[in-house]
Amino acid sequence: MTWLDLPADHPFGLHNLPYGVFSTGGPDGERRVGVRVGDHVLDLAACAERAGMESAVVWRGGSLDAFLAEGRPAWTAARAWLQDHLSDDAARDCVEPNLVPVGEVTMHLPFTVADYVDFYASEHHATNVGRIFRPDSEPLTPNWKHLPIGYHGRAGTVVVSGTDVVRPTGQRRPPTQEAPVFGPSVRLDIEAELGFVVGGPATGLGRRVDLDDADDHLFGVVLLNDWSARDLQAWEYVPLGPFLGKSFATTVGPWVVTTDALRAARVPLPGQDPEPLPYLRGRDGADGGPGTAYGLDVHVEVEWNGTAVSRPEYRDMYWSPVQMLTHLTVNGATIRPGDLFGSGTISGADPGTRGSFLELSWSGQEPLTLDDGSQRSFLEDGDTVTLRATAPGPDGSVVGFGECTGTVRPAV
Amino acid sequence: MTWLDLPADHPFGLHNLPYGVFSTGGPDGERRVGVRVGDHVLDLAACAERAGMESAVVWRGGSLDAFLAEGRPAWTAARAWLQDHLSDDAARDCVEPNLVPVGEVTMHLPFTVADYVDFYASEHHATNVGRIFRPDSEPLTPNWKHLPIGYHGRAGTVVVSGTDVVRPTGQRRPPTQEAPVFGPSVRLDIEAELGFVVGGPATGLGRRVDLDDADDHLFGVVLLNDWSARDLQAWEYVPLGPFLGKSFATTVGPWVVTTDALRAARVPLPGQDPEPLPYLRGRDGADGGPGTAYGLDVHVEVEWNGTAVSRPEYRDMYWSPVQMLTHLTVNGATIRPGDLFGSGTISGADPGTRGSFLELSWSGQEPLTLDDGSQRSFLEDGDTVTLRATAPGPDGSVVGFGECTGTVRPAV
């Protein structure tokens, strides 16, 4: 397949080629845009300059920002150029000297997050949370099946995998009290999600993105952990939604897997009833194919201190990423390159596929037992959570997302 | 007072000196940082360069971003330097050639908005909205007097005064129906607010800002109109808060009035009962002075198609801007220069001081009559809303904020 020594089943083969930002010589080294190839990272600007590409400048600057802004034609051209060069013996001279072993790099936040939105697209997650947070009401609110519910989060606290997460402090109200108490969160949780990275030129104010065009604005997908302090969230979130219970940290994986690499992972949605309003409908899939409003067959794994505690399946999600993007702009809101939106927690009907500890421990009533024998409902200081994911690629290949990991540090 | 021909009661005298970004020759002209002096705008970089200041470079770049990042010592030094130069006859040569009549400039968004948060700090507004949106519950939620409730908004749709606002389209549910309908908002509203502009170096993840230090992170204040589609908002906001009902546009005034210029406008808060948790308490004011958790005596006027329909008083607000900033970081969330937070609608006990049309028309039950005899509850296409504000300055002077205006265009 390629002169690179890559086994056909490698999750970072030429069918994948996710983008990231790395440095060598530690975290303070110069930041460079790279693409993951097998167990190496290719320094893209250096390779493209050596190849005499004028457009190499788009990969200078230490982030994906300029490349994101270019849009679909440039992304497609770059992918084709990379696949050519990585399989053409004649291009060895510009590739080989610019490959860095992945063990020698430090990864950084791959792009400047413009606006960050988090959706709530799993029916099973929304139902579980409704049962736990609002036991006296219908678990799904009346709007839930008519629109992908979302809210804005804090872009400035999106951090890259490997960043320590300091336990947040704030107000919570113990169940038996009228007044809140102050202190470190005692119900620190995760949410296993995918994050969608928006690119292409900024849209104009008042212009909406049609669902059938939404894909042109989606550059790629990252693993995302929406750390959540459930006690802070429960006290603060009525009536204006989650705020400090979420804003302390959101971790994204270092590798942006392109939507091009995920073509073979498209699947039909599990089914939407009632049928959504026309602006949220895409073209039907021919011959049972996924259609414009597609789902994604991504398998996620949640590991807690080395124990795999859940295996969420992204194909169970009710709303499609293109429906989320379309909804986000239906009111005329602009999108900009670098916008990021999370899917919301990925949870399925099976308890072993729930994407938050709130659900896995049923609000602490059913603690989990880890491989070392310890019991957990929520995170303790020193705990490490790692998300991993794969998706089917073309011809039986596997697309890897890498890891999205973080360790909890004590409150300060 | 100065060799400039400025009457002592001018709202843009040397006691004010708000910052903005302007161009000449239309909106596409080069963007320059300016300070408002009387009926002129001083080109700051040009003036400082002419004066031989090395630090003039901070005002190059077409935005306030670099100046915001410098922090309180630089802001104080710049203010003193400006007040000196504008009152010193010897500095006429570097000032006079760089003064542009305010009628010849186009104003721009003065800084890159990093994260945008909107609070809900008026007890009267929150009570009124609670009565209208949730008539069967207590109007104030149990958390309201314990913490300044807030949520993240869309930074990418913050626009400068004068930008047209396109009526948003989306889902709303008519009162008698089960299912939503789709179309342009029929309850388009405003929220008259102040916006607080954060500056100084970014804080580190996990570090919180103490209330008594919060002022060092507050660069200045702008007028802010949080345009709101009440029908979209009512349908979507449970359980995760306002989203598309707000995210289509937020207008800010062109002039950032510095917190230094508002020292004389500090007043005690109207009173907080119950006493907030210790992290939200500041030092008491000596001799009945405002204390660290101060209010601001800013008089706002809301004009609808030329008719003054409301005069909100900022001194009625329950929560202090420094309490809002402190709360925002208590969970360890970072702040960055360019962060912007709105106060929430400014409404007082008197109906003539309500800061939204939802409240002024009591959800459409009591329409307003404008000076031209027309009646209004919510905005019609072509309507123009203008916010203005003043505050007391030192020695009987007045601090002006300029105008924050926008005209509604039909949905597209």
PDB file of C-alpha atoms in Angstrom, chain B residues 204-343:
ATOM      1  CA  GLY B 204      -4.434  30.098  34.829  1.00  0.00           C
ATOM      2  CA  LEU B 205      -6.754  27.093  34.793  1.00  0.00           C
ATOM      3  CA  GLY B 206      -7.888  26.258  38.312  1.00  0.00           C
ATOM      4  CA  ARG B 207      -7.089  29.716  39.710  1.00  0.00           C
ATOM      5  CA  ARG B 208      -9.936  31.878  40.917  1.00  0.00           C
ATOM      6  CA  VAL B 209     -10.146  35.648  41.147  1.00  0.00           C
ATOM      7  CA  ASP B 210     -10.815  37.003  44.651  1.00  0.00           C
ATOM      8  CA  LEU B 211     -13.561  39.583  44.823  1.00  0.00           C
ATOM      9  CA  ASP B 212     -11.240  42.225  46.208  1.00  0.00           C
ATOM     10  CA  ASP B 213      -8.957  41.772  43.164  1.00  0.00           C
ATOM     11  CA  ALA B 214     -11.713  41.544  40.559  1.00  0.00           C
ATOM     12  CA  ASP B 215     -11.527  45.204  39.692  1.00  0.00           C
ATOM     13  CA  ASP B 216      -7.999  44.740  38.310  1.00  0.00           C
ATOM     14  CA  HIS B 217      -9.517  42.572  35.588  1.00  0.00           C
ATOM     15  CA  LEU B 218     -12.241  45.021  34.570  1.00  0.00           C
ATOM     16  CA  PHE B 219     -11.119  47.367  31.825  1.00  0.00           C
ATOM     17  CA  GLY B 220     -14.366  49.083  31.026  1.00  0.00           C
ATOM     18  CA  VAL B 221     -18.060  49.167  30.328  1.00  0.00           C
ATOM     19  CA  VAL B 222     -20.158  49.296  27.136  1.00  0.00           C
ATOM     20  CA  LEU B 223     -23.833  49.664  26.417  1.00  0.00           C
ATOM     21  CA  LEU B 224     -25.241  46.286  25.364  1.00  0.00           C
ATOM     22  CA  ASN B 225     -28.486  45.222  23.713  1.00  0.00           C
ATOM     23  CA  ASP B 226     -29.190  41.514  24.086  1.00  0.00           C
ATOM     24  CA  TRP B 227     -31.755  41.123  21.275  1.00  0.00           C
ATOM     25  CA  SER B 228     -34.129  38.316  22.246  1.00  0.00           C
ATOM     26  CA  ALA B 229     -36.718  36.304  20.306  1.00  0.00           C
ATOM     27  CA  ARG B 230     -39.113  35.476  23.130  1.00  0.00           C
ATOM     28  CA  ASP B 231     -41.107  32.890  21.184  1.00  0.00           C
ATOM     29  CA  LEU B 232     -38.016  30.934  20.135  1.00  0.00           C
ATOM     30  CA  GLN B 233     -36.628  31.243  23.670  1.00  0.00           C
ATOM     31  CA  ALA B 234     -39.798  30.050  25.423  1.00  0.00           C
ATOM     32  CA  TRP B 235     -39.899  26.864  23.339  1.00  0.00           C
ATOM     33  CA  GLU B 236     -36.228  25.940  23.489  1.00  0.00           C
ATOM     34  CA  TYR B 237     -34.899  27.017  26.896  1.00  0.00           C
ATOM     35  CA  VAL B 238     -35.884  24.063  29.098  1.00  0.00           C
ATOM     36  CA  PRO B 239     -33.674  22.412  30.304  1.00  0.00           C
ATOM     37  CA  LEU B 240     -30.379  23.833  29.004  1.00  0.00           C
ATOM     38  CA  GLY B 241     -31.140  27.563  28.810  1.00  0.00           C
ATOM     39  CA  PRO B 242     -31.491  30.198  26.068  1.00  0.00           C
ATOM     40  CA  PHE B 243     -29.783  29.365  22.772  1.00  0.00           C
ATOM     41  CA  LEU B 244     -31.137  30.469  19.374  1.00  0.00           C
ATOM     42  CA  GLY B 245     -33.520  32.943  20.997  1.00  0.00           C
ATOM     43  CA  LYS B 246     -30.445  35.015  21.826  1.00  0.00           C
ATOM     44  CA  SER B 247     -27.558  33.932  19.616  1.00  0.00           C
ATOM     45  CA  PHE B 248     -28.520  35.753  16.399  1.00  0.00           C
ATOM     46  CA  ALA B 249     -27.151  39.160  17.525  1.00  0.00           C
ATOM     47  CA  THR B 250     -25.919  41.094  20.539  1.00  0.00           C
ATOM     48  CA  THR B 251     -25.144  44.764  19.917  1.00  0.00           C
ATOM     49  CA  VAL B 252     -22.536  46.684  21.896  1.00  0.00           C
ATOM     50  CA  GLY B 253     -21.919  50.412  21.943  1.00  0.00           C
ATOM     51  CA  PRO B 254     -18.800  51.672  20.153  1.00  0.00           C
ATOM     52  CA  TRP B 255     -17.244  53.300  23.236  1.00  0.00           C
ATOM     53  CA  VAL B 256     -15.639  51.377  26.071  1.00  0.00           C
ATOM     54  CA  VAL B 257     -15.949  53.663  29.089  1.00  0.00           C
ATOM     55  CA  THR B 258     -13.119  52.783  31.443  1.00  0.00           C
ATOM     56  CA  THR B 259     -13.761  51.685  35.009  1.00  0.00           C
ATOM     57  CA  ASP B 260     -11.357  54.521  35.929  1.00  0.00           C
ATOM     58  CA  ALA B 261     -13.802  57.042  34.445  1.00  0.00           C
ATOM     59  CA  LEU B 262     -16.608  55.510  36.515  1.00  0.00           C
ATOM     60  CA  ARG B 263     -14.981  55.873  39.961  1.00  0.00           C
ATOM     61  CA  ALA B 264     -17.357  58.701  40.907  1.00  0.00           C
ATOM     62  CA  ALA B 265     -20.358  56.615  39.781  1.00  0.00           C
ATOM     63  CA  ARG B 266     -19.779  53.866  42.360  1.00  0.00           C
ATOM     64  CA  VAL B 267     -22.663  53.464  44.793  1.00  0.00           C
ATOM     65  CA  PRO B 268     -23.577  50.891  47.431  1.00  0.00           C
ATOM     66  CA  LEU B 269     -25.617  47.918  46.219  1.00  0.00           C
ATOM     67  CA  PRO B 270     -29.332  48.125  47.032  1.00  0.00           C
ATOM     68  CA  GLY B 271     -28.783  45.417  49.667  1.00  0.00           C
ATOM     69  CA  GLN B 272     -28.378  41.640  49.608  1.00  0.00           C
ATOM     70  CA  ASP B 273     -30.510  39.410  51.807  1.00  0.00           C
ATOM     71  CA  PRO B 274     -29.604  36.675  52.601  1.00  0.00           C
ATOM     72  CA  GLU B 275     -25.969  37.639  52.909  1.00  0.00           C
ATOM     73  CA  PRO B 276     -24.077  35.906  50.114  1.00  0.00           C
ATOM     74  CA  LEU B 277     -21.421  33.242  50.748  1.00  0.00           C
ATOM     75  CA  PRO B 278     -18.022  34.692  51.780  1.00  0.00           C
ATOM     76  CA  TYR B 279     -16.454  34.470  48.302  1.00  0.00           C
ATOM     77  CA  LEU B 280     -19.110  36.900  47.022  1.00  0.00           C
ATOM     78  CA  ARG B 281     -18.654  39.445  49.814  1.00  0.00           C
ATOM     79  CA  GLY B 282     -16.273  42.336  49.412  1.00  0.00           C
ATOM     80  CA  ARG B 283     -14.791  44.689  51.933  1.00  0.00           C
ATOM     81  CA  ASP B 284     -17.432  46.962  53.435  1.00  0.00           C
ATOM     82  CA  GLY B 285     -17.427  50.552  52.315  1.00  0.00           C
ATOM     83  CA  ALA B 286     -16.035  52.968  54.878  1.00  0.00           C
ATOM     84  CA  ASP B 287     -18.462  55.698  55.991  1.00  0.00           C
ATOM     85  CA  GLY B 288     -21.278  54.262  53.907  1.00  0.00           C
ATOM     86  CA  GLY B 289     -19.177  54.309  50.740  1.00  0.00           C
ATOM     87  CA  PRO B 290     -19.781  51.712  48.085  1.00  0.00           C
ATOM     88  CA  GLY B 291     -17.379  48.992  49.316  1.00  0.00           C
ATOM     89  CA  THR B 292     -15.648  46.526  47.044  1.00  0.00           C
ATOM     90  CA  ALA B 293     -18.882  44.981  45.810  1.00  0.00           C
ATOM     91  CA  TYR B 294     -20.118  48.270  44.446  1.00  0.00           C
ATOM     92  CA  GLY B 295     -23.047  49.233  42.274  1.00  0.00           C
ATOM     93  CA  LEU B 296     -22.913  51.788  39.487  1.00  0.00           C
ATOM     94  CA  ASP B 297     -25.071  54.878  39.144  1.00  0.00           C
ATOM     95  CA  VAL B 298     -25.602  54.700  35.394  1.00  0.00           C
ATOM     96  CA  HIS B 299     -28.772  56.191  33.901  1.00  0.00           C
ATOM     97  CA  VAL B 300     -29.926  54.362  30.788  1.00  0.00           C
ATOM     98  CA  GLU B 301     -32.494  55.465  28.245  1.00  0.00           C
ATOM     99  CA  VAL B 302     -34.311  53.165  25.824  1.00  0.00           C
ATOM    100  CA  GLU B 303     -35.608  54.843  22.683  1.00  0.00           C
ATOM    101  CA  TRP B 304     -37.983  53.034  20.273  1.00  0.00           C
ATOM    102  CA  ASN B 305     -38.414  54.738  16.906  1.00  0.00           C
ATOM    103  CA  GLY B 306     -37.566  58.084  18.510  1.00  0.00           C
ATOM    104  CA  THR B 307     -39.793  57.684  21.577  1.00  0.00           C
ATOM    105  CA  ALA B 308     -38.125  57.317  24.980  1.00  0.00           C
ATOM    106  CA  VAL B 309     -39.987  54.300  26.367  1.00  0.00           C
ATOM    107  CA  SER B 310     -37.936  53.500  29.473  1.00  0.00           C
ATOM    108  CA  ARG B 311     -35.265  54.910  31.797  1.00  0.00           C
ATOM    109  CA  PRO B 312     -33.595  51.975  33.588  1.00  0.00           C
ATOM    110  CA  GLU B 313     -31.299  52.819  36.512  1.00  0.00           C
ATOM    111  CA  TYR B 314     -28.269  50.580  36.861  1.00  0.00           C
ATOM    112  CA  ARG B 315     -28.051  51.332  40.606  1.00  0.00           C
ATOM    113  CA  ASP B 316     -31.117  49.081  41.075  1.00  0.00           C
ATOM    114  CA  MET B 317     -29.135  45.958  40.111  1.00  0.00           C
ATOM    115  CA  TYR B 318     -28.884  43.291  42.822  1.00  0.00           C
ATOM    116  CA  TRP B 319     -25.487  41.814  41.963  1.00  0.00           C
ATOM    117  CA  SER B 320     -22.256  43.805  41.533  1.00  0.00           C
ATOM    118  CA  PRO B 321     -20.085  43.454  38.417  1.00  0.00           C
ATOM    119  CA  VAL B 322     -17.192  42.297  40.625  1.00  0.00           C
ATOM    120  CA  GLN B 323     -19.418  39.602  42.134  1.00  0.00           C
ATOM    121  CA  MET B 324     -20.290  38.417  38.643  1.00  0.00           C
ATOM    122  CA  LEU B 325     -16.623  38.239  37.623  1.00  0.00           C
ATOM    123  CA  THR B 326     -15.649  36.465  40.843  1.00  0.00           C
ATOM    124  CA  HIS B 327     -18.444  33.937  40.495  1.00  0.00           C
ATOM    125  CA  LEU B 328     -17.471  33.274  36.875  1.00  0.00           C
ATOM    126  CA  THR B 329     -14.014  32.107  38.012  1.00  0.00           C
ATOM    127  CA  VAL B 330     -14.837  30.421  41.345  1.00  0.00           C
ATOM    128  CA  ASN B 331     -14.809  27.012  39.661  1.00  0.00           C
ATOM    129  CA  GLY B 332     -11.322  27.635  38.272  1.00  0.00           C
ATOM    130  CA  ALA B 333     -12.446  28.769  34.819  1.00  0.00           C
ATOM    131  CA  THR B 334      -9.891  31.034  33.169  1.00  0.00           C
ATOM    132  CA  ILE B 335     -10.632  34.551  32.014  1.00  0.00           C
ATOM    133  CA  ARG B 336      -8.923  36.093  29.000  1.00  0.00           C
ATOM    134  CA  PRO B 337      -8.570  39.659  27.727  1.00  0.00           C
ATOM    135  CA  GLY B 338     -11.575  40.280  25.502  1.00  0.00           C
ATOM    136  CA  ASP B 339     -14.003  38.334  27.651  1.00  0.00           C
ATOM    137  CA  LEU B 340     -17.277  40.211  27.827  1.00  0.00           C
ATOM    138  CA  PHE B 341     -20.091  39.757  30.301  1.00  0.00           C
ATOM    139  CA  GLY B 342     -23.486  41.383  30.220  1.00  0.00           C
ATOM    140  CA  SER B 343     -25.322  42.419  33.366  1.00  0.00           C
TER     141      SER B 343
END
